[in-house]
PDB file of C-alpha atoms in Angstrom:
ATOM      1  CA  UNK A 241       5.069 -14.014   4.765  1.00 83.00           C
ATOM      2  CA  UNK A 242       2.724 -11.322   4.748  1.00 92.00           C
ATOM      3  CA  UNK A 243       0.537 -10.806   7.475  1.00 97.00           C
ATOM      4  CA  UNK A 244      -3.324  -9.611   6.660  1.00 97.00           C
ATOM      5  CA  UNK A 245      -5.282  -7.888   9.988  1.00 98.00           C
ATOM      6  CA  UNK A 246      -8.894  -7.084   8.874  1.00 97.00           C
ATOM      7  CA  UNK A 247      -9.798  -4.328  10.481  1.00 96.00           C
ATOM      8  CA  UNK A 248     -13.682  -4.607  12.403  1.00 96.00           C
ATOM      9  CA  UNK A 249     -14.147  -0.830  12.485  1.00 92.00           C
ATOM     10  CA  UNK A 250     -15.765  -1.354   8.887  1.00 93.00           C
ATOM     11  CA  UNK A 251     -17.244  -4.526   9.946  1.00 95.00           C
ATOM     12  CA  UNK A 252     -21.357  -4.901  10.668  1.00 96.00           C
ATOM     13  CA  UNK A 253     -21.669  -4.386  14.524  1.00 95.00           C
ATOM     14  CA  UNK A 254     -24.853  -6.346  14.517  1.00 96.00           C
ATOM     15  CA  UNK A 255     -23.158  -9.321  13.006  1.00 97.00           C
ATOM     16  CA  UNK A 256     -19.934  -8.925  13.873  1.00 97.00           C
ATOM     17  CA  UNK A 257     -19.133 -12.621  15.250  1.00 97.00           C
ATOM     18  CA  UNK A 258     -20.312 -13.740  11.414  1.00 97.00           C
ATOM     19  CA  UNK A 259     -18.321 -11.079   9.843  1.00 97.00           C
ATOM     20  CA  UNK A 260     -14.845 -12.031  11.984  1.00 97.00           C
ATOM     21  CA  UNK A 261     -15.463 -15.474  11.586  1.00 97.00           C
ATOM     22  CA  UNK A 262     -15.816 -14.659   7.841  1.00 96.00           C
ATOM     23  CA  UNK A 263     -12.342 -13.328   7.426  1.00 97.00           C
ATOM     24  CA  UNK A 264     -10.868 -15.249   9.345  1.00 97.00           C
ATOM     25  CA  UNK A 265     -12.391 -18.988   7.778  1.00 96.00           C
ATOM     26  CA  UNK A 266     -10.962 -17.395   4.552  1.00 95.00           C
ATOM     27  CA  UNK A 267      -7.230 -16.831   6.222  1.00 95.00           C
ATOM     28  CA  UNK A 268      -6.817 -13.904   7.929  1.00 97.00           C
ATOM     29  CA  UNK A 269      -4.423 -14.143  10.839  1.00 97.00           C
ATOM     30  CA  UNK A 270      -4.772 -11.444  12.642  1.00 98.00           C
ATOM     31  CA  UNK A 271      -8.094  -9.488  13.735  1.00 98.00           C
ATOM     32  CA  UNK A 272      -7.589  -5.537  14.134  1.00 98.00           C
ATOM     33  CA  UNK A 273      -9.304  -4.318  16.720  1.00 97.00           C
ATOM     34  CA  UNK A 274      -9.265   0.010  16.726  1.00 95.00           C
ATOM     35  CA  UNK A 275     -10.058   1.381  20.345  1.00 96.00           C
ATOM     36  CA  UNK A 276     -10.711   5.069  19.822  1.00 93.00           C
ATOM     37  CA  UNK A 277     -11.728   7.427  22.825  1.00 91.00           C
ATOM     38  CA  UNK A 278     -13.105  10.359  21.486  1.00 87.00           C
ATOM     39  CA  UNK A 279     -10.192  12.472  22.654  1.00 88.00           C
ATOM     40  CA  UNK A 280      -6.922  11.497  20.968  1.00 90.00           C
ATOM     41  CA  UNK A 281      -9.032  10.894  17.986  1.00 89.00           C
ATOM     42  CA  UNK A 282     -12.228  12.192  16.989  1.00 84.00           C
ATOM     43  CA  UNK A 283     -14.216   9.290  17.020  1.00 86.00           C
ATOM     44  CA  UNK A 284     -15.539   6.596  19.851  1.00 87.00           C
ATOM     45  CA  UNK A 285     -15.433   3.039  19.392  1.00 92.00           C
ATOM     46  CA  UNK A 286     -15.123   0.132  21.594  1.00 92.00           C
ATOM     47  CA  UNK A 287     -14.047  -1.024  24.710  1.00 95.00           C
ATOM     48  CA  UNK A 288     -12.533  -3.675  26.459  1.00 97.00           C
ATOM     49  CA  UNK A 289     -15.729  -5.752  26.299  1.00 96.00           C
ATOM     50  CA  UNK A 290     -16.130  -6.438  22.714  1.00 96.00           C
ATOM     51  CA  UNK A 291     -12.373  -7.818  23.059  1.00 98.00           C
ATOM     52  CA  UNK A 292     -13.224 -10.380  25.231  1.00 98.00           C
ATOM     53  CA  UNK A 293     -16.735 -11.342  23.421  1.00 97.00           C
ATOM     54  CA  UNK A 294     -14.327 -11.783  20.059  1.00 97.00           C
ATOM     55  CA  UNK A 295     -11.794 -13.814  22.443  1.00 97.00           C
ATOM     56  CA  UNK A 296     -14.493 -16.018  22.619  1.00 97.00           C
ATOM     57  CA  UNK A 297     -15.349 -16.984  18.816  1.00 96.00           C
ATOM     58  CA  UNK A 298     -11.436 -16.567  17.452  1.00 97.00           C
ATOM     59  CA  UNK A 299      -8.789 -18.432  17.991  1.00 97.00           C
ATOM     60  CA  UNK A 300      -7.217 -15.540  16.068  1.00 98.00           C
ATOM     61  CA  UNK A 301      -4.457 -13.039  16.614  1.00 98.00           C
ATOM     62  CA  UNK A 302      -6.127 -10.027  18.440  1.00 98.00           C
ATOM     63  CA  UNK A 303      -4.492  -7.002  17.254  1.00 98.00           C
ATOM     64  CA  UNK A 304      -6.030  -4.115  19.702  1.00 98.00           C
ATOM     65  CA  UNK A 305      -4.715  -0.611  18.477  1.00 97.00           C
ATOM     66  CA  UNK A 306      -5.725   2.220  21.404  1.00 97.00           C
ATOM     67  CA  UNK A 307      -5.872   5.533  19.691  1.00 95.00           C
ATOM     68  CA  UNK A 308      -6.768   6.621  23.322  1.00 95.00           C
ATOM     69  CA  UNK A 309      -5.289   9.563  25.353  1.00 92.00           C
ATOM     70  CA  UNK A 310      -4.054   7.360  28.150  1.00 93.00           C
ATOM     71  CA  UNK A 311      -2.964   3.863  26.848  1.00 96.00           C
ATOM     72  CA  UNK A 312      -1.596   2.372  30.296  1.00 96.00           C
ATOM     73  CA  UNK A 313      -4.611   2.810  31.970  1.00 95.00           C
ATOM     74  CA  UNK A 314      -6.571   1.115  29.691  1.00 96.00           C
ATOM     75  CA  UNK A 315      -4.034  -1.313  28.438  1.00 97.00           C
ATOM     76  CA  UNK A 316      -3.990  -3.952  31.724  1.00 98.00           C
ATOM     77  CA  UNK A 317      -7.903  -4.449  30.586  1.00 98.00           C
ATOM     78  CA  UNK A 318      -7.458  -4.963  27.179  1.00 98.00           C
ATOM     79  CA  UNK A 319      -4.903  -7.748  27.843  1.00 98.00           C
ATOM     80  CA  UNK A 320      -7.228  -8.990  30.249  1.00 98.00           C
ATOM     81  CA  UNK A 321     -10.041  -9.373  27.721  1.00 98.00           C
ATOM     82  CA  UNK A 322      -7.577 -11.318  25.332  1.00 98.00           C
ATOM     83  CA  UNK A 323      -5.534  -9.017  23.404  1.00 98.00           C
ATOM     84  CA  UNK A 324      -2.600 -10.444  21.731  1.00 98.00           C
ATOM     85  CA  UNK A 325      -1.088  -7.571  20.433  1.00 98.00           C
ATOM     86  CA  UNK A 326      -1.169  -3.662  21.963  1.00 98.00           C
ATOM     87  CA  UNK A 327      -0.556  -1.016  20.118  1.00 98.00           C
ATOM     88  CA  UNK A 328       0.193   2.715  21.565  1.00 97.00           C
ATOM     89  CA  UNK A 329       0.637   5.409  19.843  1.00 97.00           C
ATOM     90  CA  UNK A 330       3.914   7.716  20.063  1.00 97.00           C
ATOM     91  CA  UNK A 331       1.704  10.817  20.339  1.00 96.00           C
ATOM     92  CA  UNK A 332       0.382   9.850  23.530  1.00 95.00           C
ATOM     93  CA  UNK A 333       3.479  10.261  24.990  1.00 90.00           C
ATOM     94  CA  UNK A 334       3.070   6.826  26.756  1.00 87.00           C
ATOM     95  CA  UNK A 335       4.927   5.154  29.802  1.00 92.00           C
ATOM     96  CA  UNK A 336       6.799   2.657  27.681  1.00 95.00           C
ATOM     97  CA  UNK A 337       8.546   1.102  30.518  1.00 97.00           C
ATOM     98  CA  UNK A 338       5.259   0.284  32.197  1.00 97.00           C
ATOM     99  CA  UNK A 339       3.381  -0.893  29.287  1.00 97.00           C
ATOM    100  CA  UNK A 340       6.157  -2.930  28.348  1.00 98.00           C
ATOM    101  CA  UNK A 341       6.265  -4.241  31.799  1.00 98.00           C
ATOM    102  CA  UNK A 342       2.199  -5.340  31.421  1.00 98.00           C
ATOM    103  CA  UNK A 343       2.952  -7.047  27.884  1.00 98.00           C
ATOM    104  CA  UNK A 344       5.341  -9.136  28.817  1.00 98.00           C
ATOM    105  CA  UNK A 345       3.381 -10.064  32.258  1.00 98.00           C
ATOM    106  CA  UNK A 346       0.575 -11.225  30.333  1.00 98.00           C
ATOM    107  CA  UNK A 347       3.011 -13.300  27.477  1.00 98.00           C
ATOM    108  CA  UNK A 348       1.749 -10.596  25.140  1.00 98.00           C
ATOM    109  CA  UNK A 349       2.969  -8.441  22.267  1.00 98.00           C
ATOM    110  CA  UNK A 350       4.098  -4.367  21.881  1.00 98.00           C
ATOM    111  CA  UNK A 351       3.470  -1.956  18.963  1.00 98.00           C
ATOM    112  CA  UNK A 352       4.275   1.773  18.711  1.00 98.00           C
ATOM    113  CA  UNK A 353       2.591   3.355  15.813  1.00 98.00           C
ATOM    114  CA  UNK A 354       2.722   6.989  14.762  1.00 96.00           C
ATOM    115  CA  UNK A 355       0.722   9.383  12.978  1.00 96.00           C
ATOM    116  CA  UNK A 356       0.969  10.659   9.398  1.00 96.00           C
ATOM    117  CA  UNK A 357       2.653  14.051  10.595  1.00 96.00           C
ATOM    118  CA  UNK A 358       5.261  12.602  13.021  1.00 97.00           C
ATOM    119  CA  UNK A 359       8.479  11.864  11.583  1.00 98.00           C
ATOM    120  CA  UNK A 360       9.770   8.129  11.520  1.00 98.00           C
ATOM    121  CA  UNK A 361      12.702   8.719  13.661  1.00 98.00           C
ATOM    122  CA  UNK A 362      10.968   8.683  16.760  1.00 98.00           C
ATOM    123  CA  UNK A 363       9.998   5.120  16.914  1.00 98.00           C
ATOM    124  CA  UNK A 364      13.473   4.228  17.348  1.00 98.00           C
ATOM    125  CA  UNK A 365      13.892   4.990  21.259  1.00 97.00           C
ATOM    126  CA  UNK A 366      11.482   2.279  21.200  1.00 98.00           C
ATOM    127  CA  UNK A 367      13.096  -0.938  19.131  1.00 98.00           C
ATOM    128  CA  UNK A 368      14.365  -2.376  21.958  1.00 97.00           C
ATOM    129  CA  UNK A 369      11.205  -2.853  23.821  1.00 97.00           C
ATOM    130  CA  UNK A 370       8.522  -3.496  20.566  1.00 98.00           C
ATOM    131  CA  UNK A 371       7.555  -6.467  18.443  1.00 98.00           C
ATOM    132  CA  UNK A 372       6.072  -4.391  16.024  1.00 98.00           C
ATOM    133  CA  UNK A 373       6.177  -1.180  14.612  1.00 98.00           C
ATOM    134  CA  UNK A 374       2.920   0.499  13.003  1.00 98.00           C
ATOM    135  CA  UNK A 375       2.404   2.903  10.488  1.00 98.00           C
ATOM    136  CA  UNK A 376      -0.505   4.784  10.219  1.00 97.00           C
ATOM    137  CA  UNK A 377      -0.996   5.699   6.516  1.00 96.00           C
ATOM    138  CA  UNK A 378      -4.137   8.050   6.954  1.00 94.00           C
ATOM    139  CA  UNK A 379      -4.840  10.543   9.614  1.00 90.00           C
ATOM    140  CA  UNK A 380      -6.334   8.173  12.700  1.00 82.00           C
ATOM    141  CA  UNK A 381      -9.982   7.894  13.497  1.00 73.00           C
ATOM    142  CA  UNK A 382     -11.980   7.271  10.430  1.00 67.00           C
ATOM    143  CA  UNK A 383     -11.945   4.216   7.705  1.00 64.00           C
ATOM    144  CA  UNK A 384     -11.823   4.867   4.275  1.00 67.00           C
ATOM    145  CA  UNK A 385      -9.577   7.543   3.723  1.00 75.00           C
ATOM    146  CA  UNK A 386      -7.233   7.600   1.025  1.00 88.00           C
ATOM    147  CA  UNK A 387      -3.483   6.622   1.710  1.00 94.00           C
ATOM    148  CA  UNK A 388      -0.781   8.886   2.133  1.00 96.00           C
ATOM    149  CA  UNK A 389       2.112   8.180  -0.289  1.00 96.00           C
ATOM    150  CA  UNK A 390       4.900   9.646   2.072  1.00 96.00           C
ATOM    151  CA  UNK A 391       4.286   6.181   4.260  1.00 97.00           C
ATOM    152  CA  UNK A 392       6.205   4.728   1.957  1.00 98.00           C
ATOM    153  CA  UNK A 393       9.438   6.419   2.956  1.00 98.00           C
ATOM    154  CA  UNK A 394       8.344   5.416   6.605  1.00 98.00           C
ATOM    155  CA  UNK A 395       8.172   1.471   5.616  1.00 98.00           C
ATOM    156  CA  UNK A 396      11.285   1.803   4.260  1.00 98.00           C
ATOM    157  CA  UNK A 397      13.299   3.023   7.152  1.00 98.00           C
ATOM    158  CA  UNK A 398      11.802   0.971   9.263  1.00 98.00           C
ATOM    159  CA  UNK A 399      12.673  -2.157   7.022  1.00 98.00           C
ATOM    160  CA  UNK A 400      16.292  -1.014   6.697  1.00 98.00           C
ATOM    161  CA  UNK A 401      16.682  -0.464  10.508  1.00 98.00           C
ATOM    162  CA  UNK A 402      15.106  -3.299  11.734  1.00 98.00           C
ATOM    163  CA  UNK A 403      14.974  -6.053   9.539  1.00 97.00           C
ATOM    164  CA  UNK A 404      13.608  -8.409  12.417  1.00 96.00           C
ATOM    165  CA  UNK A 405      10.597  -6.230  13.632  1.00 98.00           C
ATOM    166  CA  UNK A 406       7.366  -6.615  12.358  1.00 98.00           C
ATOM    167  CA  UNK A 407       6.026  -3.402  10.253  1.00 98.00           C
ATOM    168  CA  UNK A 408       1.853  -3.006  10.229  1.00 98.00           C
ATOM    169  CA  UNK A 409       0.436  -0.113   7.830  1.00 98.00           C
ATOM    170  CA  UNK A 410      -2.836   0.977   8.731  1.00 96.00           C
ATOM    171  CA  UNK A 411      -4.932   3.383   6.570  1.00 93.00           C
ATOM    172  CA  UNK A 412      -6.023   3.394   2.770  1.00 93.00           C
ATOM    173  CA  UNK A 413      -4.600  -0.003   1.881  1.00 95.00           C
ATOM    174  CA  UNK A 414      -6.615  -1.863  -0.894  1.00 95.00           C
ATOM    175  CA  UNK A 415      -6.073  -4.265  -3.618  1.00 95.00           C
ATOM    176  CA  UNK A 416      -5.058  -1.917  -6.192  1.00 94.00           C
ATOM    177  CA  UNK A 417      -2.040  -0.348  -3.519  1.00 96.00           C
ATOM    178  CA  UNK A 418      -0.755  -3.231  -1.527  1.00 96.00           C
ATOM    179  CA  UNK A 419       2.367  -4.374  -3.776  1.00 95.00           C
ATOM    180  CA  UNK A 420       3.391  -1.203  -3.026  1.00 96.00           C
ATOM    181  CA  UNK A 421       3.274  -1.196   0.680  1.00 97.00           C
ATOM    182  CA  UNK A 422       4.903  -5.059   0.469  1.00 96.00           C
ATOM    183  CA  UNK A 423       7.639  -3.499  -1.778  1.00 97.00           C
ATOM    184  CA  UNK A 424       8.461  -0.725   0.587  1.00 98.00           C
ATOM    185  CA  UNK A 425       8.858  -3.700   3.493  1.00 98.00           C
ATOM    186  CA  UNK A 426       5.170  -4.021   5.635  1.00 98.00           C
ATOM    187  CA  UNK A 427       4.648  -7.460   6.051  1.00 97.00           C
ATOM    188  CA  UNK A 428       1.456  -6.928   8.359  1.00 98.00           C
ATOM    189  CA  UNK A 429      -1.576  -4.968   6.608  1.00 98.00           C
ATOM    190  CA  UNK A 430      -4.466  -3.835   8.064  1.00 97.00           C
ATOM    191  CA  UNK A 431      -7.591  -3.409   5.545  1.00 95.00           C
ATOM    192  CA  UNK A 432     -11.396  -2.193   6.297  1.00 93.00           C
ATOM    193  CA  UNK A 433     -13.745  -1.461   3.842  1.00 92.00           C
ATOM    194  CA  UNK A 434     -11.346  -2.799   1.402  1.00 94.00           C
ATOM    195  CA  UNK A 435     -12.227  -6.285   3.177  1.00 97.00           C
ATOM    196  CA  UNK A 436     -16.005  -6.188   4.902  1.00 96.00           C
ATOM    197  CA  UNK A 437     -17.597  -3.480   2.118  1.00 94.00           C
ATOM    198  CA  UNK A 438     -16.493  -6.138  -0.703  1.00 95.00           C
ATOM    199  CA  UNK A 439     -18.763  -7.671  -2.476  1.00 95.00           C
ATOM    200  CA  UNK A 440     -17.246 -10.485  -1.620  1.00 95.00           C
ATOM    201  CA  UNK A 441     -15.083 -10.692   1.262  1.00 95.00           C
ATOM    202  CA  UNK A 442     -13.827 -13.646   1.459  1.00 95.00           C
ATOM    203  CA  UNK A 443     -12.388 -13.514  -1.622  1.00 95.00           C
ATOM    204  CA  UNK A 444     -10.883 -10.117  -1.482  1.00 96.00           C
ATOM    205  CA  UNK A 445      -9.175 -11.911   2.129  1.00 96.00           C
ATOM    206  CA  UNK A 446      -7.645 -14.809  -0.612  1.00 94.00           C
ATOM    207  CA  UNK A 447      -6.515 -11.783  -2.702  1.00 94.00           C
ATOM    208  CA  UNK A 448      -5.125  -9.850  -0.619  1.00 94.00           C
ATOM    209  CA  UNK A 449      -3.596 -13.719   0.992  1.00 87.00           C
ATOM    210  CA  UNK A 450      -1.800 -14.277  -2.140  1.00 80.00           C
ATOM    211  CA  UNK A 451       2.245 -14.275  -2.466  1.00 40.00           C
ATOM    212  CA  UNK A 452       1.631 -10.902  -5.008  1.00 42.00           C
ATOM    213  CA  UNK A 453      -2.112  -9.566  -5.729  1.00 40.00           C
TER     214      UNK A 453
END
């Protein structure tokens, strides 16, 4: 069952409630939620009060990746606000223990993604703490970038290793690539522009919904 997490970063600020409600009236599941701090990534985004204002018009899965320097002392805030799903980055060098200790407090969900240039191997001091693993298919802090084909290889361990872990890809996924990314074993995708800049984005959500696109 694959899994599709519209990413808001490419949504309309000014009417983002109609845009999330959008996507998600057509059948997204999850809503992606990218928390960037100007520091680990070279771009600023939200914080944790846009979380809880979405908490409040989705019943949806909120899927709250912090591309931020220090995750764990932002991370109690975000769960807080309604996250359903934390993501950390490897990079960051994060206090696993203590993030993993504040996910399962709240009832909530771990992911540990990592960037294009770190090799897969490293998320695996991490499988017995996660829910999800996440990999980032473009270089973090910008939508619409163009995917990097080496991800693939990533999916794939990752689906051989742990067949019972979810696997997000984030980064350059559209309509024309997706297969691709199902083949190599993602069953969560996260899509931007390739979702809110459609013409019509509802029915790219049914599209990209569908058993094969």
């Amino acid at each position: 069952m694959i899994i599709l997490s519209p990413s808001i970063l490419s949504a309309d600020f000014a009417n983002l409630e109609r845009d999330v409600k959008k996507v998600c009236d057509a059948g997204a599941e999850y809503v992606h939620v990218d928390v960037m701090d100007g520091h680990f990534v070279p771009n600023i985004t939200i914080g944790p009060c846009v979380v809880e204002s979405l908490r409040k018009v989705t019943d949806k899965i909120l899927d709250v990746h912090l591309m931020i320097e220090n995750p764990l002392e932002y991370a109690e805030a975000f769960l807080k606000a309604g996250a359903d799903i934390i993501t950390i980055h490897h990079e960051t060098s994060p206090d696993i223990d203590e993030i993993y200790a504040l996910t399962q407090k709240y009832g909530k969900k771990l992911c540990v993604s990592l960037n294009p240039p770190t090799p897969v191997e490293v998320l695996d001091q991490y499988a017995d703490k996660v829910d999800m693993f996440l990999v980032m298919s473009v270089n973090p802090g910008f939508g619409g970038q163009s995917f990097i084909e080496s991800s693939l290889d990533k999916i794939r361990y990752l689906r051989k290793k742990y067949p019972d872990i979810d696997i997000e890809v984030d980064g350059g996924i559209k309509l024309d690539n997706v297969n691709k990314v199902i083949d190599a074993g993602a069953n969560v995708i996260v899509a931007g522009s390739a979702v809110f800049c459609a013409e019509d984005p509802e029915q790219t959500v049914k599209q990209f919904m569908g058993e094969k696109v």
